[in-house]
């Protein structure tokens, strides 16, 4: 579909990377679950993942109610998507088979788990899911 006489089509103006499933680096104690992908189309960026926790000890609110200390990197996204964050960060909500909390995606590509519902925990074998969508 043309946007006007002699103008480029929608596909000419906005490119679509499609789902990119390679280039993710999983932190120690984490592995891919059912899916992990990133996608960029035009100015929109999306990162979606299901990760499985395989660590030796439970993740809990060990510093104060709701706080995970130290903040825990769970996965690093491919550079071409991390660069879209720039010097800012993007906040996301994660859910798991036992709890929920929030995290941040930094320009370095690190997805960091920052907090958990007070009294919540993640134990070995639990899944964690999150989705981040933002405009560049």
mmCIF file of C-alpha atoms in Angstrom:
data_model
loop_
_atom_site.group_PDB
_atom_site.id
_atom_site.type_symbol
_atom_site.label_atom_id
_atom_site.label_comp_id
_atom_site.label_asym_id
_atom_site.label_seq_id
_atom_site.Cartn_x
_atom_site.Cartn_y
_atom_site.Cartn_z
ATOM 1 C CA UNK A 1 0.000 0.000 0.000
ATOM 2 C CA UNK A 2 1.377 3.382 -0.989
ATOM 3 C CA UNK A 3 1.360 6.208 1.546
ATOM 4 C CA UNK A 4 0.841 8.844 -1.139
ATOM 5 C CA UNK A 5 1.465 9.494 -4.829
ATOM 6 C CA UNK A 6 4.975 8.310 -5.710
ATOM 7 C CA UNK A 7 5.879 7.641 -2.068
ATOM 8 C CA UNK A 8 7.396 4.527 -0.564
ATOM 9 C CA UNK A 9 5.290 1.656 0.667
ATOM 10 C CA UNK A 10 4.977 0.835 4.367
ATOM 11 C CA UNK A 11 7.549 -1.947 3.972
ATOM 12 C CA UNK A 12 9.983 0.456 2.322
ATOM 13 C CA UNK A 13 9.703 2.893 5.248
ATOM 14 C CA UNK A 14 9.820 0.377 8.115
ATOM 15 C CA UNK A 15 11.976 -2.710 8.072
ATOM 16 C CA UNK A 16 11.186 -5.812 10.126
ATOM 17 C CA UNK A 17 13.950 -7.991 11.560
ATOM 18 C CA UNK A 18 11.569 -10.877 12.166
ATOM 19 C CA UNK A 19 12.016 -12.941 15.330
ATOM 20 C CA UNK A 20 15.743 -13.173 16.155
ATOM 21 C CA UNK A 21 16.406 -16.178 18.394
ATOM 22 C CA UNK A 22 20.219 -16.248 18.370
ATOM 23 C CA UNK A 23 22.796 -14.135 20.180
ATOM 24 C CA UNK A 24 21.294 -14.326 23.671
ATOM 25 C CA UNK A 25 23.697 -15.045 26.538
ATOM 26 C CA UNK A 26 22.162 -16.739 29.566
ATOM 27 C CA UNK A 27 23.560 -15.893 32.990
ATOM 28 C CA UNK A 28 24.885 -18.652 35.223
ATOM 29 C CA UNK A 29 21.958 -20.591 36.652
ATOM 30 C CA UNK A 30 19.608 -19.685 33.788
ATOM 31 C CA UNK A 31 18.693 -21.382 30.504
ATOM 32 C CA UNK A 32 16.180 -20.865 27.735
ATOM 33 C CA UNK A 33 12.698 -22.191 28.289
ATOM 34 C CA UNK A 34 10.051 -22.432 25.563
ATOM 35 C CA UNK A 35 11.094 -19.219 23.775
ATOM 36 C CA UNK A 36 13.526 -16.311 23.718
ATOM 37 C CA UNK A 37 13.450 -13.787 20.877
ATOM 38 C CA UNK A 38 13.880 -10.147 19.981
ATOM 39 C CA UNK A 39 12.357 -8.222 17.099
ATOM 40 C CA UNK A 40 12.706 -4.736 15.655
ATOM 41 C CA UNK A 41 10.310 -3.242 13.201
ATOM 42 C CA UNK A 42 10.637 0.431 12.433
ATOM 43 C CA UNK A 43 11.134 2.295 15.717
ATOM 44 C CA UNK A 44 9.537 -0.521 17.784
ATOM 45 C CA UNK A 45 11.656 -3.049 19.689
ATOM 46 C CA UNK A 46 10.361 -6.153 21.484
ATOM 47 C CA UNK A 47 12.193 -8.692 23.652
ATOM 48 C CA UNK A 48 10.292 -11.740 24.965
ATOM 49 C CA UNK A 49 11.638 -14.674 26.943
ATOM 50 C CA UNK A 50 10.813 -17.660 29.053
ATOM 51 C CA UNK A 51 13.834 -18.677 31.118
ATOM 52 C CA UNK A 52 14.337 -21.630 33.445
ATOM 53 C CA UNK A 53 16.139 -21.104 36.742
ATOM 54 C CA UNK A 54 18.742 -23.806 37.402
ATOM 55 C CA UNK A 55 20.638 -22.175 40.280
ATOM 56 C CA UNK A 56 21.775 -23.871 43.452
ATOM 57 C CA UNK A 57 19.812 -21.675 45.874
ATOM 58 C CA UNK A 58 16.412 -19.994 45.819
ATOM 59 C CA UNK A 59 16.098 -16.371 44.736
ATOM 60 C CA UNK A 60 14.269 -14.501 47.492
ATOM 61 C CA UNK A 61 13.706 -10.978 48.806
ATOM 62 C CA UNK A 62 16.892 -11.309 50.837
ATOM 63 C CA UNK A 63 17.760 -7.640 51.459
ATOM 64 C CA UNK A 64 14.449 -6.105 52.508
ATOM 65 C CA UNK A 65 10.841 -6.910 51.704
ATOM 66 C CA UNK A 66 10.697 -7.194 47.935
ATOM 67 C CA UNK A 67 14.336 -6.409 47.179
ATOM 68 C CA UNK A 68 16.677 -8.862 45.450
ATOM 69 C CA UNK A 69 20.252 -8.137 46.429
ATOM 70 C CA UNK A 70 22.449 -8.059 44.559
ATOM 71 C CA UNK A 71 20.470 -7.319 41.404
ATOM 72 C CA UNK A 72 20.718 -10.408 39.236
ATOM 73 C CA UNK A 73 21.396 -10.471 35.479
ATOM 74 C CA UNK A 74 19.348 -13.283 33.974
ATOM 75 C CA UNK A 75 20.048 -12.895 30.237
ATOM 76 C CA UNK A 76 21.879 -10.537 27.887
ATOM 77 C CA UNK A 77 20.110 -9.668 24.632
ATOM 78 C CA UNK A 78 21.888 -9.443 21.251
ATOM 79 C CA UNK A 79 23.847 -6.226 20.636
ATOM 80 C CA UNK A 80 21.645 -4.979 17.782
ATOM 81 C CA UNK A 81 18.687 -4.782 20.181
ATOM 82 C CA UNK A 82 20.617 -3.610 23.247
ATOM 83 C CA UNK A 83 21.961 -0.652 21.262
ATOM 84 C CA UNK A 84 18.368 0.565 20.797
ATOM 85 C CA UNK A 85 18.123 1.180 24.564
ATOM 86 C CA UNK A 86 21.109 3.543 24.462
ATOM 87 C CA UNK A 87 22.127 5.191 27.726
ATOM 88 C CA UNK A 88 18.638 4.777 29.141
ATOM 89 C CA UNK A 89 17.025 1.669 30.565
ATOM 90 C CA UNK A 90 13.656 -0.011 30.090
ATOM 91 C CA UNK A 91 11.671 -1.360 33.015
ATOM 92 C CA UNK A 92 9.794 -4.647 32.668
ATOM 93 C CA UNK A 93 7.530 -6.856 34.749
ATOM 94 C CA UNK A 94 8.357 -10.539 35.066
ATOM 95 C CA UNK A 95 6.193 -13.405 36.248
ATOM 96 C CA UNK A 96 7.196 -16.858 37.349
ATOM 97 C CA UNK A 97 5.615 -20.121 38.324
ATOM 98 C CA UNK A 98 5.753 -18.934 41.962
ATOM 99 C CA UNK A 99 5.988 -15.108 42.058
ATOM 100 C CA UNK A 100 6.373 -11.857 40.114
ATOM 101 C CA UNK A 101 8.514 -8.740 40.200
ATOM 102 C CA UNK A 102 10.247 -6.164 38.067
ATOM 103 C CA UNK A 103 13.506 -5.780 36.225
ATOM 104 C CA UNK A 104 15.418 -3.536 33.880
ATOM 105 C CA UNK A 105 16.940 -3.860 30.423
ATOM 106 C CA UNK A 106 20.074 -1.729 30.185
ATOM 107 C CA UNK A 107 21.926 -0.439 27.117
ATOM 108 C CA UNK A 108 24.565 -3.096 27.794
ATOM 109 C CA UNK A 109 21.907 -5.683 26.925
ATOM 110 C CA UNK A 110 21.696 -7.035 30.468
ATOM 111 C CA UNK A 111 18.202 -7.958 31.627
ATOM 112 C CA UNK A 112 18.403 -7.598 35.395
ATOM 113 C CA UNK A 113 15.960 -8.950 37.968
ATOM 114 C CA UNK A 114 15.634 -6.205 40.626
ATOM 115 C CA UNK A 115 12.755 -7.073 42.898
ATOM 116 C CA UNK A 116 10.249 -9.766 43.801
ATOM 117 C CA UNK A 117 6.942 -9.779 45.651
ATOM 118 C CA UNK A 118 7.641 -9.709 49.407
ATOM 119 C CA UNK A 119 7.940 -13.301 50.599
ATOM 120 C CA UNK A 120 8.241 -14.524 46.993
ATOM 121 C CA UNK A 121 10.847 -16.951 45.735
ATOM 122 C CA UNK A 122 12.139 -18.669 42.625
ATOM 123 C CA UNK A 123 13.500 -22.177 43.065
ATOM 124 C CA UNK A 124 15.400 -24.516 40.758
ATOM 125 C CA UNK A 125 13.194 -25.611 37.858
ATOM 126 C CA UNK A 126 10.863 -22.570 38.021
ATOM 127 C CA UNK A 127 10.253 -20.548 34.855
ATOM 128 C CA UNK A 128 10.401 -16.764 34.559
ATOM 129 C CA UNK A 129 8.665 -14.916 31.704
ATOM 130 C CA UNK A 130 8.929 -11.314 30.591
ATOM 131 C CA UNK A 131 8.174 -9.122 27.605
ATOM 132 C CA UNK A 132 9.632 -5.679 26.897
ATOM 133 C CA UNK A 133 8.278 -3.453 24.112
ATOM 134 C CA UNK A 134 9.457 0.101 23.529
ATOM 135 C CA UNK A 135 9.857 2.787 20.881
ATOM 136 C CA UNK A 136 13.359 3.856 20.033
#
